[in-house]
XYZ file of C-alpha atoms in Angstrom:
579
model
C -120.848 -2.393 38.061
C -121.025 1.447 38.540
C -124.847 2.642 38.551
C -126.916 3.609 35.795
C -126.245 7.363 37.049
C -122.387 6.989 37.598
C -122.190 5.707 33.947
C -120.321 8.205 31.612
C -121.421 7.838 27.561
C -118.825 7.693 24.951
C -119.276 9.224 21.851
C -118.102 7.416 18.536
C -118.081 8.502 15.322
C -116.655 6.856 11.702
C -117.055 9.796 9.876
C -113.534 10.969 11.677
C -111.527 8.446 10.099
C -112.294 10.410 6.693
C -109.417 12.638 7.531
C -106.276 11.155 5.725
C -102.515 11.917 4.640
C -103.213 11.605 0.599
C -99.701 13.420 -0.177
C -97.801 10.286 -0.586
C -98.292 6.440 0.457
C -95.400 7.064 3.207
C -97.029 8.140 5.937
C -94.758 6.762 8.976
C -94.108 10.296 10.194
C -97.837 11.196 10.166
C -98.762 10.692 13.642
C -102.210 12.812 13.922
C -103.641 9.505 11.664
C -107.333 7.613 11.742
C -105.954 4.610 13.848
C -105.878 6.851 16.945
C -109.386 6.162 17.197
C -108.933 2.526 16.904
C -106.438 3.419 20.019
C -109.038 4.656 21.632
C -111.713 2.142 21.032
C -109.358 -0.327 22.534
C -109.079 1.664 25.583
C -112.701 2.161 25.783
C -113.174 -1.928 25.597
C -110.926 -2.309 28.483
C -113.237 0.176 30.598
C -116.101 -2.046 29.830
C -114.875 -5.147 30.391
C -112.839 -4.167 33.755
C -115.617 -2.156 35.133
C -118.348 -4.871 34.228
C -119.864 -7.325 36.589
C -118.851 -10.111 34.632
C -118.419 -13.651 35.885
C -114.324 -14.410 35.911
C -114.605 -18.415 34.539
C -111.812 -19.707 33.032
C -111.339 -19.210 28.575
C -109.755 -21.330 26.803
C -106.258 -21.102 25.492
C -105.822 -19.525 22.385
C -109.693 -19.012 22.068
C -112.137 -16.308 23.034
C -115.627 -17.019 24.749
C -117.762 -17.131 21.823
C -120.932 -16.654 23.786
C -119.525 -13.818 25.860
C -118.099 -12.256 22.268
C -122.102 -12.786 21.001
C -123.854 -11.279 24.192
C -121.301 -8.364 24.463
C -121.722 -7.779 20.460
C -125.813 -7.755 20.785
C -125.451 -5.642 23.835
C -123.527 -3.070 22.020
C -125.772 -3.307 19.070
C -128.805 -2.783 21.144
C -126.933 0.740 23.080
C -126.395 1.732 19.391
C -130.072 1.115 18.163
C -131.844 2.715 21.250
C -129.369 5.590 21.643
C -128.926 4.701 25.484
C -127.108 1.868 27.526
C -128.602 -1.659 28.491
C -128.374 -2.673 32.106
C -125.490 -5.032 31.513
C -122.714 -1.947 30.466
C -120.987 0.134 32.674
C -120.231 2.646 30.141
C -122.516 3.603 27.948
C -121.584 3.610 24.084
C -123.181 5.406 21.279
C -121.920 5.417 17.750
C -122.764 8.741 16.573
C -124.366 9.692 13.026
C -124.238 13.442 13.433
C -123.014 15.928 11.500
C -123.290 19.692 10.607
C -123.251 21.717 7.994
C -120.211 23.630 8.112
C -122.001 26.865 6.607
C -124.742 26.717 8.200
C -124.359 26.048 12.122
C -125.145 28.850 14.397
C -122.826 27.635 16.836
C -119.486 27.434 13.830
C -121.020 30.513 12.716
C -120.212 31.953 16.252
C -116.842 31.151 16.784
C -115.254 30.927 12.759
C -117.837 33.064 11.019
C -117.327 36.676 10.320
C -119.464 39.366 10.614
C -118.516 40.518 6.768
C -119.018 37.055 5.429
C -117.868 33.908 6.451
C -114.341 34.005 4.181
C -112.738 31.447 6.657
C -115.203 28.844 6.037
C -116.146 29.419 2.532
C -111.895 28.965 2.478
C -111.596 25.783 4.401
C -114.340 24.374 2.422
C -112.715 24.745 -0.825
C -109.329 24.008 -0.040
C -110.805 20.326 1.019
C -112.460 20.576 -2.473
C -109.680 20.918 -4.202
C -107.414 19.376 -2.243
C -106.424 16.016 -4.568
C -106.740 18.176 -7.715
C -103.990 20.322 -5.948
C -101.990 17.420 -4.858
C -102.128 15.902 -8.262
C -100.732 18.752 -10.253
C -97.943 18.896 -7.829
C -98.965 22.186 -5.416
C -100.186 21.807 -2.148
C -103.570 21.724 -1.015
C -102.355 24.145 2.212
C -102.415 27.748 0.886
C -99.417 29.673 1.189
C -99.114 31.471 4.456
C -100.456 28.747 6.646
C -97.907 26.232 8.104
C -97.168 23.456 5.573
C -95.519 21.192 8.421
C -98.536 20.451 10.630
C -101.268 20.701 8.374
C -103.001 18.350 5.530
C -106.220 17.800 4.051
C -108.505 15.550 2.015
C -111.565 15.216 0.334
C -112.958 13.434 2.988
C -112.075 16.161 5.884
C -115.175 17.786 5.537
C -117.306 14.768 6.593
C -114.598 14.123 9.217
C -115.020 17.522 10.542
C -118.681 17.980 10.187
C -118.998 14.778 11.907
C -116.837 15.898 14.779
C -118.527 18.829 14.824
C -121.935 17.424 15.209
C -121.190 14.305 17.393
C -119.842 17.143 20.324
C -122.861 19.275 19.828
C -124.993 15.597 20.290
C -122.925 15.153 23.669
C -124.042 18.922 25.060
C -127.570 17.760 24.203
C -127.315 14.286 25.777
C -125.813 15.798 29.047
C -128.040 18.846 28.976
C -131.111 16.615 28.648
C -132.665 16.238 32.350
C -134.036 13.021 31.378
C -130.528 11.420 30.590
C -129.067 9.394 33.780
C -125.717 10.318 33.410
C -124.644 14.134 32.548
C -121.214 13.258 31.649
C -119.263 12.286 28.619
C -116.093 11.739 26.247
C -116.318 12.566 22.759
C -113.768 10.398 20.545
C -113.464 12.505 17.506
C -110.738 13.938 15.426
C -109.210 16.270 14.216
C -108.116 17.732 17.317
C -109.177 21.353 17.504
C -107.470 23.436 20.480
C -104.887 24.881 18.107
C -107.327 26.357 15.756
C -108.403 30.157 16.778
C -111.221 31.798 14.787
C -109.845 31.723 11.650
C -105.839 30.423 12.426
C -105.887 26.648 11.938
C -102.675 25.130 13.002
C -101.120 22.172 14.705
C -103.359 19.472 13.376
C -106.471 21.449 13.846
C -108.997 23.135 11.077
C -111.938 23.938 13.540
C -112.251 24.398 17.323
C -114.483 21.485 18.562
C -114.894 22.212 22.614
C -115.002 25.835 21.324
C -118.099 25.040 19.131
C -119.597 22.900 21.608
C -119.586 25.381 24.460
C -121.296 27.568 21.644
C -123.838 25.027 20.774
C -124.543 25.087 24.557
C -124.714 28.737 25.135
C -127.054 29.122 21.811
C -129.126 26.170 22.519
C -129.339 25.532 26.225
C -128.678 28.978 27.625
C -125.118 28.474 29.231
C -123.879 31.345 29.452
C -120.993 30.411 32.047
C -118.524 27.895 30.616
C -115.220 26.157 32.113
C -112.695 24.846 30.049
C -110.112 22.634 31.528
C -107.312 21.782 29.101
C -104.986 18.549 29.923
C -103.085 18.555 26.440
C -99.177 18.122 26.423
C -99.521 21.434 24.401
C -100.977 25.005 24.823
C -104.385 25.317 23.451
C -103.680 28.466 22.041
C -106.516 28.440 19.470
C -108.980 27.965 22.709
C -107.753 30.704 24.786
C -107.757 33.087 22.024
C -111.305 32.492 21.222
C -112.155 32.542 25.063
C -110.275 35.757 25.278
C -112.090 37.476 22.178
C -115.490 36.236 23.862
C -114.781 37.377 27.276
C -114.017 40.912 25.932
C -116.504 41.257 24.027
C -119.306 40.381 26.768
C -117.063 42.732 29.231
C -117.517 45.634 26.197
C -121.598 44.866 26.462
C -121.817 44.406 30.382
C -119.772 48.242 30.473
C -122.540 49.581 28.337
C -125.180 47.660 29.788
C -124.214 49.421 33.216
C -124.413 52.819 31.513
C -127.769 52.129 30.621
C -127.753 50.567 27.177
C -129.872 47.491 26.570
C -128.118 44.282 25.795
C -128.387 40.504 26.265
C -125.970 38.602 28.310
C -123.198 37.393 26.333
C -120.954 34.192 27.194
C -118.321 34.261 29.911
C -115.570 31.369 29.708
C -113.041 30.295 32.171
C -109.862 28.170 30.201
C -107.783 26.872 32.375
C -104.386 24.659 30.863
C -101.620 22.115 31.918
C -99.076 22.680 29.652
C -95.048 21.889 28.499
C -94.157 25.442 27.729
C -91.022 24.037 25.796
C -93.338 22.011 23.371
C -95.408 23.497 20.801
C -96.340 26.378 19.694
C -94.098 27.575 21.957
C -90.870 25.637 21.065
C -89.513 27.941 18.989
C -89.677 30.843 21.784
C -91.559 33.282 19.818
C -92.604 35.976 23.071
C -96.236 36.704 21.737
C -96.802 32.380 21.945
C -94.628 32.060 25.196
C -96.378 35.362 26.949
C -100.118 33.980 25.819
C -99.404 30.125 27.158
C -98.241 31.579 30.378
C -100.793 34.596 31.291
C -103.144 34.119 34.714
C -105.514 36.914 34.353
C -109.017 36.638 37.207
C -111.298 38.919 36.781
C -109.930 42.128 35.455
C -110.533 43.091 31.775
C -113.288 40.249 32.213
C -110.877 37.764 31.443
C -110.514 34.350 33.536
C -107.134 32.703 32.338
C -104.895 30.221 33.854
C -102.342 28.572 32.664
C -100.111 26.104 34.363
C -96.445 24.837 33.052
C -96.029 21.030 33.730
C -92.870 20.276 35.600
C -90.575 17.066 35.262
C -91.757 14.575 38.413
C -88.778 12.220 40.001
C -91.483 9.974 41.622
C -95.041 9.155 41.779
C -94.557 10.234 45.374
C -93.151 13.587 44.078
C -95.925 13.979 41.629
C -98.930 12.980 43.679
C -97.621 14.502 47.464
C -96.410 18.109 45.563
C -96.971 18.632 42.036
C -100.532 17.555 41.702
C -101.858 19.142 44.707
C -100.044 21.890 44.752
C -99.731 23.003 41.187
C -101.521 21.516 39.085
C -105.022 21.071 40.849
C -104.698 25.406 41.156
C -107.166 25.004 37.697
C -109.885 23.805 39.992
C -109.557 25.916 42.709
C -109.163 29.471 39.560
C -112.183 27.819 38.212
C -114.279 28.143 41.302
C -112.761 31.624 41.681
C -114.713 32.332 38.111
C -117.745 30.938 38.868
C -118.427 32.014 42.548
C -117.404 35.511 41.347
C -120.043 35.432 38.935
C -122.953 33.652 40.653
C -122.136 30.427 42.071
C -124.055 27.210 40.834
C -126.427 27.042 38.405
C -128.428 25.740 35.498
C -126.388 28.363 33.421
C -122.968 26.709 34.099
C -120.607 23.615 31.376
C -117.692 22.125 32.058
C -115.375 20.896 29.377
C -112.437 19.085 29.177
C -109.774 19.454 26.182
C -108.437 15.576 26.588
C -104.940 15.506 25.247
C -103.350 12.180 25.947
C -99.982 13.598 24.898
C -98.464 14.006 28.275
C -98.923 10.576 29.406
C -95.871 8.545 30.293
C -96.272 6.281 27.575
C -96.474 9.149 24.492
C -93.235 8.711 22.084
C -90.427 9.939 23.422
C -90.129 12.074 20.192
C -93.596 13.652 20.980
C -92.955 14.577 24.557
C -89.137 15.612 24.165
C -88.756 17.150 27.415
C -89.675 15.048 29.720
C -92.746 16.932 30.964
C -94.876 13.902 31.707
C -97.770 12.711 34.044
C -98.589 9.487 34.955
C -101.568 7.386 33.713
C -103.203 7.649 36.788
C -103.418 11.829 36.363
C -106.246 10.971 34.036
C -108.233 8.602 36.767
C -107.895 11.385 39.191
C -108.390 14.418 37.063
C -111.676 12.864 36.118
C -112.377 12.155 39.530
C -111.405 15.971 40.535
C -113.680 17.384 37.589
C -116.692 15.294 38.438
C -116.579 16.834 41.994
C -116.466 20.104 40.122
C -118.916 19.916 37.934
C -121.250 18.174 40.460
C -121.301 21.350 42.420
C -121.042 23.848 39.869
C -122.327 22.471 36.646
C -125.713 20.015 37.847
C -122.741 17.351 36.684
C -122.808 18.350 32.696
C -119.320 17.733 31.953
C -118.045 16.712 28.373
C -114.638 15.633 27.873
C -113.643 15.650 24.233
C -110.446 13.894 22.702
C -107.641 16.523 21.125
C -103.717 15.226 21.231
C -102.050 11.766 22.272
C -99.979 9.994 19.587
C -98.578 7.163 20.381
C -101.092 3.636 20.754
C -100.232 2.930 24.297
C -100.928 6.561 25.432
C -104.297 6.714 23.816
C -105.281 3.385 24.839
C -104.275 3.631 28.650
C -104.986 7.104 28.728
C -108.792 6.497 27.763
C -109.356 3.533 30.287
C -107.561 5.495 33.179
C -110.029 8.502 32.110
C -113.153 6.436 31.588
C -112.799 4.904 35.016
C -112.406 8.411 36.503
C -115.446 9.454 34.796
C -117.979 6.706 36.439
C -117.129 8.416 39.748
C -119.350 7.309 43.122
C -117.821 4.329 45.381
C -117.161 2.220 42.187
C -114.004 0.115 42.634
C -110.776 0.906 40.702
C -107.547 -0.920 40.781
C -104.997 1.652 39.279
C -103.197 -1.396 38.193
C -105.219 -2.166 35.355
C -103.140 0.526 33.076
C -99.548 -0.979 34.558
C -97.482 -1.556 31.541
C -97.604 -5.250 31.594
C -101.485 -4.962 31.391
C -101.272 -2.873 28.379
C -98.769 -4.708 26.490
C -101.175 -7.782 27.168
C -103.877 -5.693 25.487
C -101.727 -4.681 22.474
C -100.557 -7.764 21.693
C -103.864 -9.130 21.808
C -105.406 -6.646 19.527
C -102.247 -6.518 17.218
C -103.804 -7.677 13.803
C -101.808 -9.621 10.839
C -101.597 -8.176 7.442
C -105.123 -8.728 5.833
C -106.758 -7.675 8.769
C -107.467 -10.498 10.648
C -107.335 -10.016 14.408
C -104.195 -12.347 16.248
C -105.683 -14.752 18.669
C -102.630 -15.980 20.983
C -102.452 -19.618 21.858
C -101.315 -18.702 25.455
C -103.932 -18.809 27.737
C -105.699 -15.508 28.126
C -106.994 -14.093 31.545
C -110.556 -13.759 32.006
C -110.202 -9.784 32.143
C -108.404 -9.985 28.623
C -111.215 -12.243 26.778
C -113.900 -9.949 27.395
C -111.631 -6.915 26.428
C -111.216 -8.712 23.227
C -115.089 -9.654 22.786
C -116.191 -6.137 23.266
C -113.195 -4.885 20.944
C -114.357 -6.687 18.413
C -117.931 -6.065 18.372
C -116.815 -2.278 18.929
C -115.065 -2.861 15.544
C -117.309 -4.841 13.858
C -119.588 -1.414 13.956
C -116.907 0.788 13.269
C -115.885 2.325 9.200
C -114.969 -0.417 6.832
C -111.930 -0.198 4.537
C -112.131 0.984 1.427
C -110.326 2.599 -1.580
C -109.935 6.016 -1.666
C -111.954 7.714 -4.321
C -110.228 9.051 -7.467
C -112.512 12.083 -7.395
C -112.936 14.986 -4.400
C -116.014 13.497 -2.708
C -119.068 16.007 -3.130
C -119.226 18.575 -0.386
C -122.392 19.740 1.786
C -123.786 23.199 1.267
C -124.304 29.807 6.163
C -125.715 34.517 15.381
C -122.546 36.247 14.375
C -120.230 38.120 16.923
C -117.766 41.119 15.916
C -114.172 39.489 15.529
C -110.749 40.450 14.463
C -109.528 39.285 11.026
C -106.939 36.995 10.864
C -104.770 35.520 8.215
C -106.319 32.318 6.940
C -109.305 34.845 6.121
C -107.508 36.297 3.733
C -106.046 33.619 1.880
C -107.092 33.759 -1.598
C -108.426 30.444 -3.188
C -109.475 29.995 -6.561
C -113.061 29.172 -7.543
C -113.612 25.570 -7.478
C -114.782 23.766 -10.612
C -116.464 20.569 -11.005
C -114.450 17.400 -11.740
C -116.282 14.952 -13.873
C -116.090 11.626 -12.401
C -113.762 8.880 -13.498
C -114.145 4.900 -13.637
C -113.776 3.460 -10.639
C -110.587 1.364 -11.608
C -108.941 4.858 -12.614
C -106.172 5.521 -10.067
C -105.049 9.191 -8.843
C -101.530 9.920 -8.694
C -100.325 11.427 -5.459
C -97.323 13.801 -6.375
C -95.091 14.196 -2.771
C -95.564 17.391 -1.482
C -94.267 19.126 1.735
C -95.229 16.608 4.154
C -97.118 17.655 7.245
C -94.338 17.216 9.989
C -95.538 14.774 12.901
C -94.502 16.521 16.336
C -92.933 13.064 16.790
C -91.462 11.069 14.165
C -91.578 6.985 13.536
C -94.142 4.538 12.516
C -96.865 3.497 14.610
C -97.102 0.856 17.319
C -98.031 -2.164 15.905
C -101.687 -2.007 16.990
C -101.850 0.745 14.317
C -99.391 0.014 11.580
C -101.367 -3.361 11.411
C -104.660 -1.763 11.509
C -107.925 -2.660 9.320
C -108.029 0.968 8.925
C -106.462 1.849 5.691
C -104.706 4.802 5.957
C -101.985 4.732 2.863
C -102.359 7.209 0.194
C -103.204 5.908 -3.719
C -100.343 3.918 -5.237
C -98.390 5.250 -8.455
C -96.301 7.961 -6.346
C -93.357 8.934 -7.165
C -90.221 9.014 -5.049
C -90.136 11.869 -2.221
C -88.771 15.380 -3.023
C -87.670 16.787 0.301
C -88.774 17.486 3.118
C -90.108 20.927 3.916
C -88.306 23.494 6.445
C -89.252 21.668 10.190
C -91.579 23.644 12.091
C -92.003 21.400 14.813
C -88.727 19.907 15.970
C -88.446 16.252 15.081
C -86.773 14.034 17.943
C -85.140 10.154 17.547
C -87.285 7.742 16.043
C -89.759 5.905 19.029
C -89.168 2.718 19.910
C -91.467 -0.371 18.833
C -94.228 -1.556 20.963
C -93.594 -4.790 22.386
């Protein structure tokens, strides 16, 4: 059992399930789906069970230990109520209800606002509000000029975005709090954010969660130096663009101050990414995107950017004895160079991980098509190295935020490995915990029958598996309840700016929203088939999510699909079903 100061805090947010694909009932090609969070929750449950100091008494075949389930459910309930941990839990769990107003939050405006008016935020809010009406009128809810192939919206998207941003800012407040014993956190939210620039949504992303969290840390807690490690399969072009412009402005103010002008110090950001240069957004070989994803610049023009391309590994020995120590760990050495050259360790430093699990060895082959993968143990080791780095430079303050990861097995195994790494210290970790055979046992035990009931195996369960299912059931009981989608758009919530360049999404014209009259609860909304957001991988979700209690289907009464749009992100073969 890890000591209190070693226990990471995991933040969950029910509102993030509300962002759903509603253009048609067929969502089989949609990989950025609410069920991703269920797979993460399973990984969290496995981490709690594996790390916990529980008895290994045998469990009756086909029957979870009822007393164990009751005790764990009670413990998890107390965690949420008291906003902290209990002495029995190896991982602190908070089911957040935090939410921020998109149009009124200083950190959001710092990243996505505009000195001439918050055009992008206003447009995004209008697109969300009008989404169901647009679809019902045979129009796309995504405006012309933006990618129809990897973006979708629904009325619940606003709650999801505002809940995601509220939760990641709450995580920042928690780890900065000097009274909080464990200054590191993992935030499980969606939609992801690292492809979204200041006003350029793309790649499933509409706001940049990590960038907003960094702005919140700067504006509220005086964090002036931010380190962002991005370990998603795909280059975080949005985050790099935001970091570049913030650094550019801070550099300009620094030069002016040296010339005698009075200026408040601005934030400085180091952005380091490990990614596949052959995948989105560089897949088509566009020079500006490939060049951006290959930048390495440190200090000149006030920029601190390091990009490292994933390479195919031939064996575990090749990965751990060559690629990781000689290439991938360069992210840390360059981050050290950044901080050492700007003042060294300090209270004004904070570390973030844009944590995508789509480079995992268990990701869909149709998503990771170039075999630029990492073994699951990478997430464990990277977390350990990030803790060592943050302990040295940032008083241990580290926030990891979910980005990509689309197969359930990649999400579950990656979460388990990451959380085991985040406990740090001398806690005993057995890396066989995320071996394939154990993951298959997890998936089988967590599989749901149609109708939402959990399948109970008649075979004997290992104690760790029974404990995992007890924790998982308790966590799911606190999760979102299945409900029918409203037939009308849900009401939306109700604006420290920086100078910036105007992007394309700010100039997209949007009609003035008009109020819709409520209809009978029994009324059905007809969703006309629109161009489908293209999944970066094709095929059904694994059995865990395809039978989830979360209903991700759209309304009934859907006419046959017309035709798919031009493929933006090339689809690979359909992934094999999970066993």
